[in-house]
mmCIF file with all atom_site columns, C-alpha atoms in Angstrom:
data_model
loop_
_atom_site.group_PDB
_atom_site.id
_atom_site.type_symbol
_atom_site.label_atom_id
_atom_site.label_alt_id
_atom_site.label_comp_id
_atom_site.label_asym_id
_atom_site.label_entity_id
_atom_site.label_seq_id
_atom_site.pdbx_PDB_ins_code
_atom_site.Cartn_x
_atom_site.Cartn_y
_atom_site.Cartn_z
_atom_site.occupancy
_atom_site.B_iso_or_equiv
_atom_site.pdbx_formal_charge
_atom_site.auth_seq_id
_atom_site.auth_comp_id
_atom_site.auth_asym_id
_atom_site.auth_atom_id
_atom_site.pdbx_PDB_model_num
ATOM 1   C CA . MET A 1 1   ? -48.273 3.999   -23.326 1.00 44.00 ? 567 MET A CA 1
ATOM 2   C CA . TYR A 1 2   ? -45.091 4.313   -25.349 1.00 48.00 ? 568 TYR A CA 1
ATOM 3   C CA . SER A 1 3   ? -41.820 4.891   -23.532 1.00 51.00 ? 569 SER A CA 1
ATOM 4   C CA . GLU A 1 4   ? -38.308 5.339   -24.830 1.00 56.00 ? 570 GLU A CA 1
ATOM 5   C CA . PRO A 1 5   ? -36.037 2.240   -24.676 1.00 54.00 ? 571 PRO A CA 1
ATOM 6   C CA . GLY A 1 6   ? -33.564 4.213   -22.607 1.00 54.00 ? 572 GLY A CA 1
ATOM 7   C CA . VAL A 1 7   ? -36.231 5.060   -20.038 1.00 52.00 ? 573 VAL A CA 1
ATOM 8   C CA . ARG A 1 8   ? -37.227 1.399   -19.687 1.00 51.00 ? 574 ARG A CA 1
ATOM 9   C CA . TYR A 1 9   ? -33.548 0.480   -19.226 1.00 50.00 ? 575 TYR A CA 1
ATOM 10  C CA . VAL A 1 10  ? -33.058 3.076   -16.477 1.00 50.00 ? 576 VAL A CA 1
ATOM 11  C CA . ALA A 1 11  ? -36.220 1.917   -14.720 1.00 47.00 ? 577 ALA A CA 1
ATOM 12  C CA . SER A 1 12  ? -35.070 -1.710  -14.781 1.00 47.00 ? 578 SER A CA 1
ATOM 13  C CA . GLU A 1 13  ? -31.676 -0.706  -13.376 1.00 51.00 ? 579 GLU A CA 1
ATOM 14  C CA . ILE A 1 14  ? -33.327 1.192   -10.538 1.00 50.00 ? 580 ILE A CA 1
ATOM 15  C CA . LYS A 1 15  ? -35.354 -1.892  -9.618  1.00 50.00 ? 581 LYS A CA 1
ATOM 16  C CA . ARG A 1 16  ? -32.159 -3.970  -9.444  1.00 59.00 ? 582 ARG A CA 1
ATOM 17  C CA . VAL A 1 17  ? -30.669 -1.720  -6.761  1.00 73.00 ? 583 VAL A CA 1
ATOM 18  C CA . LYS A 1 18  ? -31.447 -3.258  -3.366  1.00 87.00 ? 584 LYS A CA 1
ATOM 19  C CA . SER A 1 19  ? -31.330 -1.884  0.142   1.00 91.00 ? 585 SER A CA 1
ATOM 20  C CA . ILE A 1 20  ? -29.010 -3.457  2.719   1.00 93.00 ? 586 ILE A CA 1
ATOM 21  C CA . THR A 1 21  ? -29.153 -3.476  6.497   1.00 94.00 ? 587 THR A CA 1
ATOM 22  C CA . ASP A 1 22  ? -26.332 -1.998  8.558   1.00 94.00 ? 588 ASP A CA 1
ATOM 23  C CA . GLU A 1 23  ? -25.606 -5.431  10.021  1.00 95.00 ? 589 GLU A CA 1
ATOM 24  C CA . LYS A 1 24  ? -25.228 -7.106  6.640   1.00 96.00 ? 590 LYS A CA 1
ATOM 25  C CA . LEU A 1 25  ? -23.228 -4.195  5.251   1.00 96.00 ? 591 LEU A CA 1
ATOM 26  C CA . LEU A 1 26  ? -20.771 -4.461  8.150   1.00 96.00 ? 592 LEU A CA 1
ATOM 27  C CA . SER A 1 27  ? -20.441 -8.231  7.713   1.00 96.00 ? 593 SER A CA 1
ATOM 28  C CA . LEU A 1 28  ? -20.049 -7.997  3.943   1.00 96.00 ? 594 LEU A CA 1
ATOM 29  C CA . VAL A 1 29  ? -17.324 -5.339  4.056   1.00 97.00 ? 595 VAL A CA 1
ATOM 30  C CA . GLU A 1 30  ? -15.535 -7.185  6.857   1.00 96.00 ? 596 GLU A CA 1
ATOM 31  C CA . ALA A 1 31  ? -15.553 -10.451 4.899   1.00 97.00 ? 597 ALA A CA 1
ATOM 32  C CA . ALA A 1 32  ? -14.387 -8.759  1.710   1.00 96.00 ? 598 ALA A CA 1
ATOM 33  C CA . LEU A 1 33  ? -11.435 -7.154  3.483   1.00 96.00 ? 599 LEU A CA 1
ATOM 34  C CA . PHE A 1 34  ? -10.499 -10.508 5.007   1.00 94.00 ? 600 PHE A CA 1
ATOM 35  C CA . ILE A 1 35  ? -10.438 -12.470 1.750   1.00 95.00 ? 601 ILE A CA 1
ATOM 36  C CA . ALA A 1 36  ? -9.096  -9.777  -0.573  1.00 94.00 ? 602 ALA A CA 1
ATOM 37  C CA . ASP A 1 37  ? -5.560  -10.340 -1.833  1.00 91.00 ? 603 ASP A CA 1
ATOM 38  C CA . LYS A 1 38  ? -4.896  -6.597  -1.978  1.00 93.00 ? 604 LYS A CA 1
ATOM 39  C CA . PRO A 1 39  ? -6.076  -3.451  -0.176  1.00 95.00 ? 605 PRO A CA 1
ATOM 40  C CA . LEU A 1 40  ? -9.584  -2.289  -1.091  1.00 96.00 ? 606 LEU A CA 1
ATOM 41  C CA . THR A 1 41  ? -10.538 1.330   -1.627  1.00 95.00 ? 607 THR A CA 1
ATOM 42  C CA . LEU A 1 42  ? -13.857 2.893   -0.746  1.00 95.00 ? 608 LEU A CA 1
ATOM 43  C CA . GLN A 1 43  ? -14.645 3.115   -4.461  1.00 94.00 ? 609 GLN A CA 1
ATOM 44  C CA . SER A 1 44  ? -13.802 -0.529  -5.146  1.00 95.00 ? 610 SER A CA 1
ATOM 45  C CA . LEU A 1 45  ? -16.037 -1.569  -2.255  1.00 96.00 ? 611 LEU A CA 1
ATOM 46  C CA . LYS A 1 46  ? -18.890 0.501   -3.661  1.00 94.00 ? 612 LYS A CA 1
ATOM 47  C CA . GLN A 1 47  ? -18.474 -0.251  -7.368  1.00 93.00 ? 613 GLN A CA 1
ATOM 48  C CA . ASP A 1 48  ? -17.528 -3.922  -7.152  1.00 93.00 ? 614 ASP A CA 1
ATOM 49  C CA . LEU A 1 49  ? -18.668 -5.438  -3.868  1.00 94.00 ? 615 LEU A CA 1
ATOM 50  C CA . LEU A 1 50  ? -21.781 -3.331  -3.311  1.00 94.00 ? 616 LEU A CA 1
ATOM 51  C CA . VAL A 1 51  ? -22.784 -2.684  -6.912  1.00 93.00 ? 617 VAL A CA 1
ATOM 52  C CA . ALA A 1 52  ? -26.201 -4.306  -6.393  1.00 92.00 ? 618 ALA A CA 1
ATOM 53  C CA . TYR A 1 53  ? -26.988 -2.278  -3.281  1.00 93.00 ? 619 TYR A CA 1
ATOM 54  C CA . GLN A 1 54  ? -27.963 1.292   -2.601  1.00 91.00 ? 620 GLN A CA 1
ATOM 55  C CA . VAL A 1 55  ? -25.120 2.402   -0.337  1.00 93.00 ? 621 VAL A CA 1
ATOM 56  C CA . SER A 1 56  ? -23.678 5.894   0.020   1.00 94.00 ? 622 SER A CA 1
ATOM 57  C CA . ASN A 1 57  ? -19.997 6.701   0.494   1.00 95.00 ? 623 ASN A CA 1
ATOM 58  C CA . LYS A 1 58  ? -20.904 8.009   3.934   1.00 95.00 ? 624 LYS A CA 1
ATOM 59  C CA . ARG A 1 59  ? -22.292 4.629   5.034   1.00 96.00 ? 625 ARG A CA 1
ATOM 60  C CA . ILE A 1 60  ? -19.236 2.790   3.771   1.00 96.00 ? 626 ILE A CA 1
ATOM 61  C CA . LYS A 1 61  ? -16.955 5.211   5.621   1.00 96.00 ? 627 LYS A CA 1
ATOM 62  C CA . GLN A 1 62  ? -18.982 4.665   8.793   1.00 96.00 ? 628 GLN A CA 1
ATOM 63  C CA . VAL A 1 63  ? -18.598 0.889   8.414   1.00 97.00 ? 629 VAL A CA 1
ATOM 64  C CA . LEU A 1 64  ? -14.841 1.226   7.948   1.00 97.00 ? 630 LEU A CA 1
ATOM 65  C CA . GLU A 1 65  ? -14.659 3.418   11.055  1.00 96.00 ? 631 GLU A CA 1
ATOM 66  C CA . GLN A 1 66  ? -16.744 0.873   12.992  1.00 96.00 ? 632 GLN A CA 1
ATOM 67  C CA . LEU A 1 67  ? -14.477 -1.997  11.950  1.00 97.00 ? 633 LEU A CA 1
ATOM 68  C CA . THR A 1 68  ? -11.409 0.026   12.913  1.00 96.00 ? 634 THR A CA 1
ATOM 69  C CA . GLN A 1 69  ? -12.856 0.500   16.390  1.00 95.00 ? 635 GLN A CA 1
ATOM 70  C CA . ASP A 1 70  ? -14.030 -3.118  16.682  1.00 95.00 ? 636 ASP A CA 1
ATOM 71  C CA . TYR A 1 71  ? -10.520 -4.429  16.031  1.00 95.00 ? 637 TYR A CA 1
ATOM 72  C CA . GLN A 1 72  ? -8.738  -2.149  18.475  1.00 92.00 ? 638 GLN A CA 1
ATOM 73  C CA . HIS A 1 73  ? -6.742  -4.009  21.143  1.00 90.00 ? 639 HIS A CA 1
ATOM 74  C CA . ARG A 1 74  ? -6.817  -7.231  19.111  1.00 94.00 ? 640 ARG A CA 1
ATOM 75  C CA . GLY A 1 75  ? -4.213  -9.241  17.242  1.00 95.00 ? 641 GLY A CA 1
ATOM 76  C CA . ILE A 1 76  ? -5.191  -7.820  13.870  1.00 95.00 ? 642 ILE A CA 1
ATOM 77  C CA . ALA A 1 77  ? -6.167  -4.312  12.884  1.00 95.00 ? 643 ALA A CA 1
ATOM 78  C CA . LEU A 1 78  ? -7.870  -2.593  9.998   1.00 96.00 ? 644 LEU A CA 1
ATOM 79  C CA . VAL A 1 79  ? -5.384  -0.107  8.583   1.00 94.00 ? 645 VAL A CA 1
ATOM 80  C CA . LYS A 1 80  ? -5.430  2.348   5.713   1.00 95.00 ? 646 LYS A CA 1
ATOM 81  C CA . VAL A 1 81  ? -2.452  2.234   3.376   1.00 94.00 ? 647 VAL A CA 1
ATOM 82  C CA . ALA A 1 82  ? -1.751  3.984   0.088   1.00 94.00 ? 648 ALA A CA 1
ATOM 83  C CA . SER A 1 83  ? -3.767  1.495   -1.988  1.00 94.00 ? 649 SER A CA 1
ATOM 84  C CA . GLY A 1 84  ? -6.780  1.277   0.334   1.00 95.00 ? 650 GLY A CA 1
ATOM 85  C CA . TYR A 1 85  ? -7.871  -0.602  3.463   1.00 96.00 ? 651 TYR A CA 1
ATOM 86  C CA . ARG A 1 86  ? -6.641  -4.010  4.650   1.00 96.00 ? 652 ARG A CA 1
ATOM 87  C CA . PHE A 1 87  ? -6.458  -6.206  7.718   1.00 96.00 ? 653 PHE A CA 1
ATOM 88  C CA . GLN A 1 88  ? -2.984  -6.949  9.042   1.00 94.00 ? 654 GLN A CA 1
ATOM 89  C CA . ALA A 1 89  ? -1.359  -8.335  12.173  1.00 93.00 ? 655 ALA A CA 1
ATOM 90  C CA . ILE A 1 90  ? -0.258  -5.738  14.667  1.00 92.00 ? 656 ILE A CA 1
ATOM 91  C CA . ALA A 1 91  ? 3.470   -4.959  14.751  1.00 88.00 ? 657 ALA A CA 1
ATOM 92  C CA . GLU A 1 92  ? 3.873   -6.185  18.334  1.00 92.00 ? 658 GLU A CA 1
ATOM 93  C CA . LEU A 1 93  ? 3.182   -9.760  17.199  1.00 92.00 ? 659 LEU A CA 1
ATOM 94  C CA . SER A 1 94  ? 5.405   -9.833  14.118  1.00 85.00 ? 660 SER A CA 1
ATOM 95  C CA . GLU A 1 95  ? 8.329   -11.608 15.788  1.00 84.00 ? 661 GLU A CA 1
ATOM 96  C CA . ASP A 1 96  ? 6.176   -14.417 17.207  1.00 89.00 ? 662 ASP A CA 1
ATOM 97  C CA . LEU A 1 97  ? 4.169   -14.789 13.999  1.00 88.00 ? 663 LEU A CA 1
ATOM 98  C CA . SER A 1 98  ? 7.348   -15.170 11.947  1.00 81.00 ? 664 SER A CA 1
ATOM 99  C CA . ALA A 1 99  ? 7.623   -18.709 13.373  1.00 82.00 ? 665 ALA A CA 1
ATOM 100 C CA . LEU A 1 100 ? 4.714   -19.704 11.126  1.00 84.00 ? 666 LEU A CA 1
ATOM 101 C CA . PHE A 1 101 ? 6.648   -18.931 7.960   1.00 76.00 ? 667 PHE A CA 1
ATOM 102 C CA . LYS A 1 102 ? 9.376   -21.335 6.919   1.00 68.00 ? 668 LYS A CA 1
ATOM 103 C CA . GLU A 1 103 ? 10.858  -18.992 4.349   1.00 64.00 ? 669 GLU A CA 1
ATOM 104 C CA . LYS A 1 104 ? 13.252  -16.451 5.800   1.00 65.00 ? 670 LYS A CA 1
ATOM 105 C CA . SER A 1 105 ? 12.676  -12.766 5.259   1.00 64.00 ? 671 SER A CA 1
ATOM 106 C CA . PRO A 1 106 ? 14.661  -11.277 2.369   1.00 71.00 ? 672 PRO A CA 1
ATOM 107 C CA . ARG A 1 107 ? 18.046  -9.921  3.349   1.00 79.00 ? 673 ARG A CA 1
ATOM 108 C CA . TYR A 1 108 ? 18.635  -6.479  1.910   1.00 84.00 ? 674 TYR A CA 1
ATOM 109 C CA . SER A 1 109 ? 22.066  -4.919  1.733   1.00 88.00 ? 675 SER A CA 1
ATOM 110 C CA . ARG A 1 110 ? 22.943  -1.587  3.272   1.00 89.00 ? 676 ARG A CA 1
ATOM 111 C CA . ALA A 1 111 ? 23.603  -0.247  -0.239  1.00 91.00 ? 677 ALA A CA 1
ATOM 112 C CA . LEU A 1 112 ? 20.102  -1.238  -1.379  1.00 93.00 ? 678 LEU A CA 1
ATOM 113 C CA . LEU A 1 113 ? 18.390  0.291   1.646   1.00 91.00 ? 679 LEU A CA 1
ATOM 114 C CA . GLU A 1 114 ? 20.379  3.523   1.321   1.00 92.00 ? 680 GLU A CA 1
ATOM 115 C CA . THR A 1 115 ? 19.390  3.720   -2.339  1.00 94.00 ? 681 THR A CA 1
ATOM 116 C CA . LEU A 1 116 ? 15.729  3.091   -1.497  1.00 94.00 ? 682 LEU A CA 1
ATOM 117 C CA . ALA A 1 117 ? 15.823  5.727   1.245   1.00 93.00 ? 683 ALA A CA 1
ATOM 118 C CA . LEU A 1 118 ? 17.251  8.344   -1.100  1.00 94.00 ? 684 LEU A CA 1
ATOM 119 C CA . ILE A 1 119 ? 14.647  7.599   -3.741  1.00 95.00 ? 685 ILE A CA 1
ATOM 120 C CA . ALA A 1 120 ? 11.881  7.816   -1.123  1.00 94.00 ? 686 ALA A CA 1
ATOM 121 C CA . TYR A 1 121 ? 13.063  11.132  0.285   1.00 94.00 ? 687 TYR A CA 1
ATOM 122 C CA . LYS A 1 122 ? 14.510  12.852  -2.796  1.00 93.00 ? 688 LYS A CA 1
ATOM 123 C CA . GLN A 1 123 ? 12.183  11.630  -5.548  1.00 94.00 ? 689 GLN A CA 1
ATOM 124 C CA . PRO A 1 124 ? 12.161  11.999  -8.429  1.00 94.00 ? 690 PRO A CA 1
ATOM 125 C CA . ILE A 1 125 ? 15.884  11.323  -8.548  1.00 95.00 ? 691 ILE A CA 1
ATOM 126 C CA . THR A 1 126 ? 18.334  9.880   -11.064 1.00 96.00 ? 692 THR A CA 1
ATOM 127 C CA . ARG A 1 127 ? 20.802  7.077   -10.475 1.00 95.00 ? 693 ARG A CA 1
ATOM 128 C CA . GLY A 1 128 ? 23.638  9.580   -10.971 1.00 94.00 ? 694 GLY A CA 1
ATOM 129 C CA . GLU A 1 129 ? 22.240  11.878  -8.275  1.00 94.00 ? 695 GLU A CA 1
ATOM 130 C CA . ILE A 1 130 ? 22.013  8.924   -5.875  1.00 94.00 ? 696 ILE A CA 1
ATOM 131 C CA . GLU A 1 131 ? 25.638  8.061   -6.608  1.00 93.00 ? 697 GLU A CA 1
ATOM 132 C CA . GLU A 1 132 ? 26.674  11.679  -6.022  1.00 93.00 ? 698 GLU A CA 1
ATOM 133 C CA . ILE A 1 133 ? 25.024  11.717  -2.581  1.00 91.00 ? 699 ILE A CA 1
ATOM 134 C CA . ARG A 1 134 ? 26.283  8.275   -1.528  1.00 90.00 ? 700 ARG A CA 1
ATOM 135 C CA . GLY A 1 135 ? 29.742  8.776   -2.995  1.00 90.00 ? 701 GLY A CA 1
ATOM 136 C CA . VAL A 1 136 ? 29.757  5.313   -4.563  1.00 92.00 ? 702 VAL A CA 1
ATOM 137 C CA . ALA A 1 137 ? 28.308  3.690   -7.670  1.00 91.00 ? 703 ALA A CA 1
ATOM 138 C CA . VAL A 1 138 ? 24.815  2.190   -7.582  1.00 92.00 ? 704 VAL A CA 1
ATOM 139 C CA . SER A 1 139 ? 24.826  -1.245  -9.159  1.00 91.00 ? 705 SER A CA 1
ATOM 140 C CA . SER A 1 140 ? 22.288  -2.186  -11.813 1.00 92.00 ? 706 SER A CA 1
ATOM 141 C CA . HIS A 1 141 ? 21.334  -5.143  -9.594  1.00 93.00 ? 707 HIS A CA 1
ATOM 142 C CA . ILE A 1 142 ? 20.068  -2.784  -6.876  1.00 94.00 ? 708 ILE A CA 1
ATOM 143 C CA . ILE A 1 143 ? 17.849  -0.855  -9.304  1.00 95.00 ? 709 ILE A CA 1
ATOM 144 C CA . LYS A 1 144 ? 16.621  -4.131  -10.808 1.00 94.00 ? 710 LYS A CA 1
ATOM 145 C CA . THR A 1 145 ? 15.813  -5.601  -7.377  1.00 94.00 ? 711 THR A CA 1
ATOM 146 C CA . LEU A 1 146 ? 13.879  -2.521  -6.259  1.00 96.00 ? 712 LEU A CA 1
ATOM 147 C CA . THR A 1 147 ? 12.000  -2.406  -9.555  1.00 95.00 ? 713 THR A CA 1
ATOM 148 C CA . GLU A 1 148 ? 11.114  -6.117  -9.467  1.00 94.00 ? 714 GLU A CA 1
ATOM 149 C CA . ARG A 1 149 ? 9.970   -5.681  -5.856  1.00 93.00 ? 715 ARG A CA 1
ATOM 150 C CA . ASN A 1 150 ? 7.686   -2.956  -7.244  1.00 94.00 ? 716 ASN A CA 1
ATOM 151 C CA . TRP A 1 151 ? 9.015   -0.494  -4.689  1.00 96.00 ? 717 TRP A CA 1
ATOM 152 C CA . ILE A 1 152 ? 10.311  1.966   -7.303  1.00 96.00 ? 718 ILE A CA 1
ATOM 153 C CA . LYS A 1 153 ? 9.536   2.839   -10.902 1.00 96.00 ? 719 LYS A CA 1
ATOM 154 C CA . ALA A 1 154 ? 10.822  5.178   -13.605 1.00 95.00 ? 720 ALA A CA 1
ATOM 155 C CA . VAL A 1 155 ? 8.505   8.176   -13.799 1.00 95.00 ? 721 VAL A CA 1
ATOM 156 C CA . GLY A 1 156 ? 10.245  10.107  -16.561 1.00 94.00 ? 722 GLY A CA 1
ATOM 157 C CA . HIS A 1 157 ? 13.608  11.327  -17.789 1.00 95.00 ? 723 HIS A CA 1
ATOM 158 C CA . LYS A 1 158 ? 15.671  14.317  -16.722 1.00 93.00 ? 724 LYS A CA 1
ATOM 159 C CA . GLU A 1 159 ? 16.222  16.803  -19.524 1.00 91.00 ? 725 GLU A CA 1
ATOM 160 C CA . VAL A 1 160 ? 20.018  16.689  -19.445 1.00 90.00 ? 726 VAL A CA 1
ATOM 161 C CA . PRO A 1 161 ? 22.499  14.976  -21.785 1.00 91.00 ? 727 PRO A CA 1
ATOM 162 C CA . GLY A 1 162 ? 21.744  11.258  -21.840 1.00 90.00 ? 728 GLY A CA 1
ATOM 163 C CA . ARG A 1 163 ? 18.227  11.841  -20.422 1.00 93.00 ? 729 ARG A CA 1
ATOM 164 C CA . PRO A 1 164 ? 18.711  9.573   -17.381 1.00 94.00 ? 730 PRO A CA 1
ATOM 165 C CA . ALA A 1 165 ? 15.639  7.932   -15.846 1.00 95.00 ? 731 ALA A CA 1
ATOM 166 C CA . LEU A 1 166 ? 13.983  9.589   -12.862 1.00 96.00 ? 732 LEU A CA 1
ATOM 167 C CA . TYR A 1 167 ? 12.986  7.166   -10.135 1.00 97.00 ? 733 TYR A CA 1
ATOM 168 C CA . ALA A 1 168 ? 10.199  7.425   -7.562  1.00 96.00 ? 734 ALA A CA 1
ATOM 169 C CA . THR A 1 169 ? 8.555   5.078   -5.075  1.00 96.00 ? 735 THR A CA 1
ATOM 170 C CA . THR A 1 170 ? 5.261   3.292   -5.705  1.00 95.00 ? 736 THR A CA 1
ATOM 171 C CA . ASN A 1 171 ? 2.100   2.646   -3.724  1.00 94.00 ? 737 ASN A CA 1
ATOM 172 C CA . ALA A 1 172 ? 3.408   -0.889  -3.190  1.00 94.00 ? 738 ALA A CA 1
ATOM 173 C CA . PHE A 1 173 ? 6.346   0.621   -1.279  1.00 94.00 ? 739 PHE A CA 1
ATOM 174 C CA . LEU A 1 174 ? 3.963   2.597   0.928   1.00 94.00 ? 740 LEU A CA 1
ATOM 175 C CA . ASP A 1 175 ? 1.735   -0.445  1.432   1.00 93.00 ? 741 ASP A CA 1
ATOM 176 C CA . TYR A 1 176 ? 4.694   -2.625  2.492   1.00 91.00 ? 742 TYR A CA 1
ATOM 177 C CA . PHE A 1 177 ? 5.628   -0.180  5.230   1.00 89.00 ? 743 PHE A CA 1
ATOM 178 C CA . SER A 1 178 ? 1.964   0.496   6.179   1.00 89.00 ? 744 SER A CA 1
ATOM 179 C CA . LEU A 1 179 ? 2.043   4.130   5.074   1.00 91.00 ? 745 LEU A CA 1
ATOM 180 C CA . THR A 1 180 ? -0.692  6.131   3.390   1.00 91.00 ? 746 THR A CA 1
ATOM 181 C CA . SER A 1 181 ? 1.608   8.832   2.017   1.00 91.00 ? 747 SER A CA 1
ATOM 182 C CA . LEU A 1 182 ? 5.249   9.913   1.867   1.00 91.00 ? 748 LEU A CA 1
ATOM 183 C CA . ALA A 1 183 ? 4.447   12.571  4.462   1.00 90.00 ? 749 ALA A CA 1
ATOM 184 C CA . GLN A 1 184 ? 4.440   9.791   7.079   1.00 89.00 ? 750 GLN A CA 1
ATOM 185 C CA . LEU A 1 185 ? 8.080   8.894   6.489   1.00 89.00 ? 751 LEU A CA 1
ATOM 186 C CA . PRO A 1 186 ? 10.302  9.621   9.503   1.00 85.00 ? 752 PRO A CA 1
ATOM 187 C CA . GLU A 1 187 ? 12.932  12.322  9.261   1.00 79.00 ? 753 GLU A CA 1
ATOM 188 C CA . LEU A 1 188 ? 15.853  11.213  7.099   1.00 69.00 ? 754 LEU A CA 1
ATOM 189 C CA . MET A 1 189 ? 19.101  10.856  9.004   1.00 60.00 ? 755 MET A CA 1
ATOM 190 C CA . PRO A 1 190 ? 22.459  11.449  7.277   1.00 58.00 ? 756 PRO A CA 1
ATOM 191 C CA . ILE A 1 191 ? 23.593  8.512   5.161   1.00 52.00 ? 757 ILE A CA 1
ATOM 192 C CA . SER A 1 192 ? 26.706  8.194   7.316   1.00 51.00 ? 758 SER A CA 1
ATOM 193 C CA . ALA A 1 193 ? 24.502  7.707   10.379  1.00 46.00 ? 759 ALA A CA 1
ATOM 194 C CA . LEU A 1 194 ? 22.350  4.923   8.964   1.00 46.00 ? 760 LEU A CA 1
ATOM 195 C CA . SER A 1 195 ? 22.864  1.868   11.148  1.00 38.00 ? 761 SER A CA 1
ATOM 196 C CA . LEU A 1 196 ? 19.994  -0.151  9.627   1.00 37.00 ? 762 LEU A CA 1
ATOM 197 C CA . GLY A 1 197 ? 20.209  -2.458  12.560  1.00 35.00 ? 763 GLY A CA 1
ATOM 198 C CA . GLU A 1 198 ? 18.042  -3.296  15.521  1.00 33.00 ? 764 GLU A CA 1
ATOM 199 C CA . HIS A 1 199 ? 16.353  0.091   15.694  1.00 32.00 ? 765 HIS A CA 1
ATOM 200 C CA . ASP A 1 200 ? 15.942  0.621   11.962  1.00 36.00 ? 766 ASP A CA 1
ATOM 201 C CA . THR A 1 201 ? 12.472  1.714   10.828  1.00 37.00 ? 767 THR A CA 1
ATOM 202 C CA . MET A 1 202 ? 12.569  -0.580  7.791   1.00 40.00 ? 768 MET A CA 1
ATOM 203 C CA . PRO A 1 203 ? 11.635  -4.188  8.642   1.00 38.00 ? 769 PRO A CA 1
ATOM 204 C CA . ALA A 1 204 ? 14.440  -5.885  6.738   1.00 37.00 ? 770 ALA A CA 1
ATOM 205 C CA . GLN A 1 205 ? 17.592  -7.711  7.761   1.00 32.00 ? 771 GLN A CA 1
ATOM 206 C CA . VAL A 1 206 ? 20.884  -6.354  6.514   1.00 31.00 ? 772 VAL A CA 1
ATOM 207 C CA . SER A 1 207 ? 23.536  -8.260  4.662   1.00 31.00 ? 773 SER A CA 1
ATOM 208 C CA . GLU A 1 208 ? 27.163  -7.143  4.711   1.00 29.00 ? 774 GLU A CA 1
ATOM 209 C CA . LYS A 1 209 ? 27.361  -7.735  0.960   1.00 34.00 ? 775 LYS A CA 1
ATOM 210 C CA . PRO A 1 210 ? 26.760  -4.735  -1.337  1.00 33.00 ? 776 PRO A CA 1
#
């Protein structure tokens, strides 16, 4: 009996889709999250990792919820950040774990952190508007550092003379601070009250240099 080529192709694709047990699905997702070099979304898990299996979004969500529960009260946790899901060490262990890394954490100046905070809370915002709020000039080095760190990016230009760039934060910024959205940022204190010291919410050391 004659059948259209397209029909035969669809039939062959259906045969290639395999079922997967809950146990293997849990192990496979867990392993993928462990070895991935970036957060994984539900869609990337389904379309890349599980492309050969018949797995619904609901099942993947249930696995992610199960893994979240399984890793409660342990040294690492499954967390959701802006770019997807990832395993990371819990904050309570960060000081002890830092002994494993020979390189020192980057030292960010007060000026850089104030600039980053204003972009995070006031975005999109121009360099001139940041300078107006802070009362001092923002060096090109600060903008360059934040851009190279992939914490900020230009998202457009303000329709005023000179068309200055408008800056906003990126998903990489949210991922670094383990946030899923800007709505999770703490309330912004006045710039004059920023101590950026021991109790600062941003995990960076402060240099006295601008």
